[in-house]
Amino acid sequence: MKSWLEERRKSKERTASLAELAAAELSTVRQRKRLEHLAEGIGHQVGDQLEPLLETKFSVLPDNEIRAALDAVVE
């Protein structure tokens, strides 16, 4: 039973977002929101940097596929 619970906990940790993992470590709602905002900002920055590359290297792809790839990076 103990190993089953441990495996379940590890599985949940692997699928948790950064904000969810940090929620257990950060003591206030404000700290958790700041981290969530920071992670979202990083995602947007990466998307902004990838957009020109995707448009150049993958210009043969339909626009909706390029947009979907950028949206996936932000998430």
PDB file of C-alpha atoms in Angstrom:
ATOM      1  CA  MET A   1       0.000   0.000   0.000  1.00  0.00           C
ATOM      2  CA  LYS A   2       2.804   2.399   0.880  1.00  0.00           C
ATOM      3  CA  SER A   3       4.566   1.915  -2.471  1.00  0.00           C
ATOM      4  CA  TRP A   4       1.277   2.444  -4.311  1.00  0.00           C
ATOM      5  CA  LEU A   5       0.739   5.748  -2.502  1.00  0.00           C
ATOM      6  CA  GLU A   6       4.327   6.813  -3.204  1.00  0.00           C
ATOM      7  CA  GLU A   7       3.968   6.013  -6.917  1.00  0.00           C
ATOM      8  CA  ARG A   8       0.673   7.907  -7.037  1.00  0.00           C
ATOM      9  CA  ARG A   9       2.303  10.956  -5.409  1.00  0.00           C
ATOM     10  CA  LYS A  10       5.211  10.853  -7.871  1.00  0.00           C
ATOM     11  CA  SER A  11       2.813  10.560 -10.794  1.00  0.00           C
ATOM     12  CA  LYS A  12       0.870  13.587  -9.577  1.00  0.00           C
ATOM     13  CA  GLU A  13       4.103  15.577  -9.191  1.00  0.00           C
ATOM     14  CA  ARG A  14       5.170  14.731 -12.759  1.00  0.00           C
ATOM     15  CA  THR A  15       1.920  16.073 -14.189  1.00  0.00           C
ATOM     16  CA  ALA A  16       1.592  19.106 -11.915  1.00  0.00           C
ATOM     17  CA  SER A  17       2.291  22.595 -13.184  1.00  0.00           C
ATOM     18  CA  LEU A  18       5.086  24.680 -11.729  1.00  0.00           C
ATOM     19  CA  ALA A  19       2.504  26.790  -9.900  1.00  0.00           C
ATOM     20  CA  GLU A  20       0.902  23.691  -8.377  1.00  0.00           C
ATOM     21  CA  LEU A  21       4.242  22.326  -7.182  1.00  0.00           C
ATOM     22  CA  ALA A  22       5.212  25.688  -5.728  1.00  0.00           C
ATOM     23  CA  ALA A  23       1.897  26.027  -3.899  1.00  0.00           C
ATOM     24  CA  ALA A  24       3.099  23.408  -1.445  1.00  0.00           C
ATOM     25  CA  GLU A  25       6.294  25.380  -0.777  1.00  0.00           C
ATOM     26  CA  LEU A  26       5.135  29.001  -0.884  1.00  0.00           C
ATOM     27  CA  SER A  27       3.307  30.138   2.193  1.00  0.00           C
ATOM     28  CA  THR A  28       1.096  32.952   0.925  1.00  0.00           C
ATOM     29  CA  VAL A  29      -1.371  33.383  -1.899  1.00  0.00           C
ATOM     30  CA  ARG A  30       0.560  36.467  -2.995  1.00  0.00           C
ATOM     31  CA  GLN A  31       3.791  34.476  -3.365  1.00  0.00           C
ATOM     32  CA  ARG A  32       2.007  31.785  -5.376  1.00  0.00           C
ATOM     33  CA  LYS A  33       0.373  34.372  -7.665  1.00  0.00           C
ATOM     34  CA  ARG A  34       3.709  36.130  -8.225  1.00  0.00           C
ATOM     35  CA  LEU A  35       5.312  32.834  -9.255  1.00  0.00           C
ATOM     36  CA  GLU A  36       2.377  31.991 -11.511  1.00  0.00           C
ATOM     37  CA  HIS A  37       2.662  35.426 -13.150  1.00  0.00           C
ATOM     38  CA  LEU A  38       6.429  35.002 -13.571  1.00  0.00           C
ATOM     39  CA  ALA A  39       6.047  31.573 -15.200  1.00  0.00           C
ATOM     40  CA  GLU A  40       3.372  32.919 -17.539  1.00  0.00           C
ATOM     41  CA  GLY A  41       5.640  35.826 -18.501  1.00  0.00           C
ATOM     42  CA  ILE A  42       8.497  33.453 -19.273  1.00  0.00           C
ATOM     43  CA  GLY A  43       6.174  31.430 -21.493  1.00  0.00           C
ATOM     44  CA  HIS A  44       5.198  34.560 -23.393  1.00  0.00           C
ATOM     45  CA  GLN A  45       8.841  35.586 -23.818  1.00  0.00           C
ATOM     46  CA  VAL A  46       9.754  32.176 -25.209  1.00  0.00           C
ATOM     47  CA  GLY A  47       6.785  32.332 -27.574  1.00  0.00           C
ATOM     48  CA  ASP A  48       7.808  35.807 -28.739  1.00  0.00           C
ATOM     49  CA  GLN A  49      11.336  34.589 -29.430  1.00  0.00           C
ATOM     50  CA  LEU A  50      10.174  31.458 -31.255  1.00  0.00           C
ATOM     51  CA  GLU A  51       7.607  33.178 -33.451  1.00  0.00           C
ATOM     52  CA  PRO A  52      10.099  34.625 -35.999  1.00  0.00           C
ATOM     53  CA  LEU A  53      11.989  31.325 -36.116  1.00  0.00           C
ATOM     54  CA  LEU A  54       8.825  29.354 -36.740  1.00  0.00           C
ATOM     55  CA  GLU A  55       7.681  31.775 -39.413  1.00  0.00           C
ATOM     56  CA  THR A  56      11.050  31.512 -41.186  1.00  0.00           C
ATOM     57  CA  LYS A  57      11.891  27.843 -40.787  1.00  0.00           C
ATOM     58  CA  PHE A  58       8.383  26.463 -41.034  1.00  0.00           C
ATOM     59  CA  SER A  59       6.790  28.886 -43.464  1.00  0.00           C
ATOM     60  CA  VAL A  60       5.361  25.970 -45.445  1.00  0.00           C
ATOM     61  CA  LEU A  61       3.106  25.097 -42.512  1.00  0.00           C
ATOM     62  CA  PRO A  62      -0.378  26.570 -42.309  1.00  0.00           C
ATOM     63  CA  ASP A  63      -0.662  29.601 -40.005  1.00  0.00           C
ATOM     64  CA  ASN A  64      -2.984  27.725 -37.654  1.00  0.00           C
ATOM     65  CA  GLU A  65      -0.302  25.069 -37.014  1.00  0.00           C
ATOM     66  CA  ILE A  66       2.331  27.719 -36.287  1.00  0.00           C
ATOM     67  CA  ARG A  67      -0.100  29.480 -33.927  1.00  0.00           C
ATOM     68  CA  ALA A  68      -0.919  26.155 -32.216  1.00  0.00           C
ATOM     69  CA  ALA A  69       2.789  25.509 -31.641  1.00  0.00           C
ATOM     70  CA  LEU A  70       3.251  28.971 -30.121  1.00  0.00           C
ATOM     71  CA  ASP A  71       0.181  28.544 -27.928  1.00  0.00           C
ATOM     72  CA  ALA A  72       1.535  25.213 -26.680  1.00  0.00           C
ATOM     73  CA  VAL A  73       4.790  26.899 -25.644  1.00  0.00           C
ATOM     74  CA  VAL A  74       2.929  29.546 -23.659  1.00  0.00           C
ATOM     75  CA  GLU A  75       0.848  26.941 -21.841  1.00  0.00           C
TER      76      GLU A  75
END
